[in-house]
Amino acid sequence: MVNCEKKEAFVQAGDILSQVSQTHDVIMTLDKTISSLEMQLAAARAAKGDTEEGSPVVTKSGTAPLKERQKVFFVMGIMTAFSSRKRRDSIRQTWMPKGGQLKRLEKEKGIIMRFVIGHSATPGGVLDRAIDAEDEQHKDFLRLNHIEGYHELSSKTQIYFSTAVARWDADFYIKVDDDVHVNLGMVGSTLARHRSKPRVYIGCMKSGPVLAQKGVKYHEPEYWKFGEEGNKYFRHATGQIYVISKDLATYISVNRHILHRYANEDVSLGSWFIGLDVEHIDDRSLCCGSSPDCEWKAQAGNPCAASFDWSCSGICKSVERMEEVHQRCGEGDEAIWHTSF
């Protein structure tokens, strides 16, 4: 009799555990569905656009048709300026595929690459027409509804991510400067390892000093927010190149009008994630030095994902040296086609 009662209690306990497990599975499925719907809604809001400065997509009538976004692996936005034509050409001649190869990269690998630029203070002027002509030739620009200017980099970054999210449904979104050397195969292999993680922020993490003194480069007018004079910033990715996952890019798109912008763009981005459940990944292959550092690693069979000189915040004299760095530190022009993601 006692044994029967024990057996019945054991069966009931098993049923309860089974029901709890099933309920947990249902909750997890619902949570994923809600998260997916929230991202779709955010993308729809971003794609809809309006006539405000900073709206990601605007047509002449002030509205944009909502199209189904292309599903891709990653979007790489190469930040550039009106004065940087030679830098762009040095990248086109080295690590960035051109023309038909750029289209092939999108179709076969799900990799989108674009030079990212806004417009001048006088839209339709000589600077904008020069970019129009260059884009007509190469078809490798992402144009933003943003007025270009050095002190507007944080805003440009916000609008870039919002625009990219509205256009492409990517696993990752990358920002890179136009004086950095990149090995696309290594970048793809690196990101593939983090695909299952929902909220990742990947780059070379640093924590530099908060510069209170006026007139110095990287001066932070809001230095008092970071504690006593001489304090350092919270950990954030250096601005030459970093990666964020889909959820984080969507978060920026949805909240772009209330995200605070500090003096430095990389600090601004880091601040937007500091209170969120985000995994910070410090990947030093994204900040190798140029030759000989990246050359030694390439010769050892472990090419860097990205290379630049810390002293110049990019490759020093990149227009003249990009070809040399590519020859010494590149993974090989065919590597991207033979790398499986």
PDB file of C-alpha atoms in Angstrom, residues 175-180 206 237-242 265-266 286 308-310 312-314:
ATOM      1  CA  LYS A 175      31.240  50.102 -38.768  1.00  0.00           C
ATOM      2  CA  VAL A 176      34.783  50.592 -40.111  1.00  0.00           C
ATOM      3  CA  ASP A 177      36.832  53.684 -40.977  1.00  0.00           C
ATOM      4  CA  ASP A 178      38.149  54.206 -44.506  1.00  0.00           C
ATOM      5  CA  ASP A 179      41.819  54.045 -43.449  1.00  0.00           C
ATOM      6  CA  VAL A 180      41.694  50.523 -41.971  1.00  0.00           C
ATOM      7  CA  LYS A 206      39.487  50.047 -24.279  1.00  0.00           C
ATOM      8  CA  ALA A 237      35.171  49.327 -28.503  1.00  0.00           C
ATOM      9  CA  THR A 238      37.707  51.492 -30.266  1.00  0.00           C
ATOM     10  CA  GLY A 239      36.107  53.382 -33.140  1.00  0.00           C
ATOM     11  CA  GLN A 240      38.236  52.162 -36.061  1.00  0.00           C
ATOM     12  CA  ILE A 241      36.131  49.006 -36.420  1.00  0.00           C
ATOM     13  CA  TYR A 242      33.443  47.313 -34.331  1.00  0.00           C
ATOM     14  CA  GLU A 265      31.605  58.553 -31.377  1.00  0.00           C
ATOM     15  CA  ASP A 266      33.037  55.333 -29.927  1.00  0.00           C
ATOM     16  CA  LEU A 286      40.348  43.478 -34.982  1.00  0.00           C
ATOM     17  CA  PHE A 308      45.739  49.900 -38.458  1.00  0.00           C
ATOM     18  CA  ASP A 309      48.284  52.057 -36.626  1.00  0.00           C
ATOM     19  CA  TRP A 310      47.245  53.241 -33.161  1.00  0.00           C
ATOM     20  CA  CYS A 312      47.368  57.524 -36.484  1.00  0.00           C
ATOM     21  CA  SER A 313      43.975  56.043 -35.450  1.00  0.00           C
ATOM     22  CA  GLY A 314      44.140  54.290 -38.822  1.00  0.00           C
TER      23      GLY A 314
END
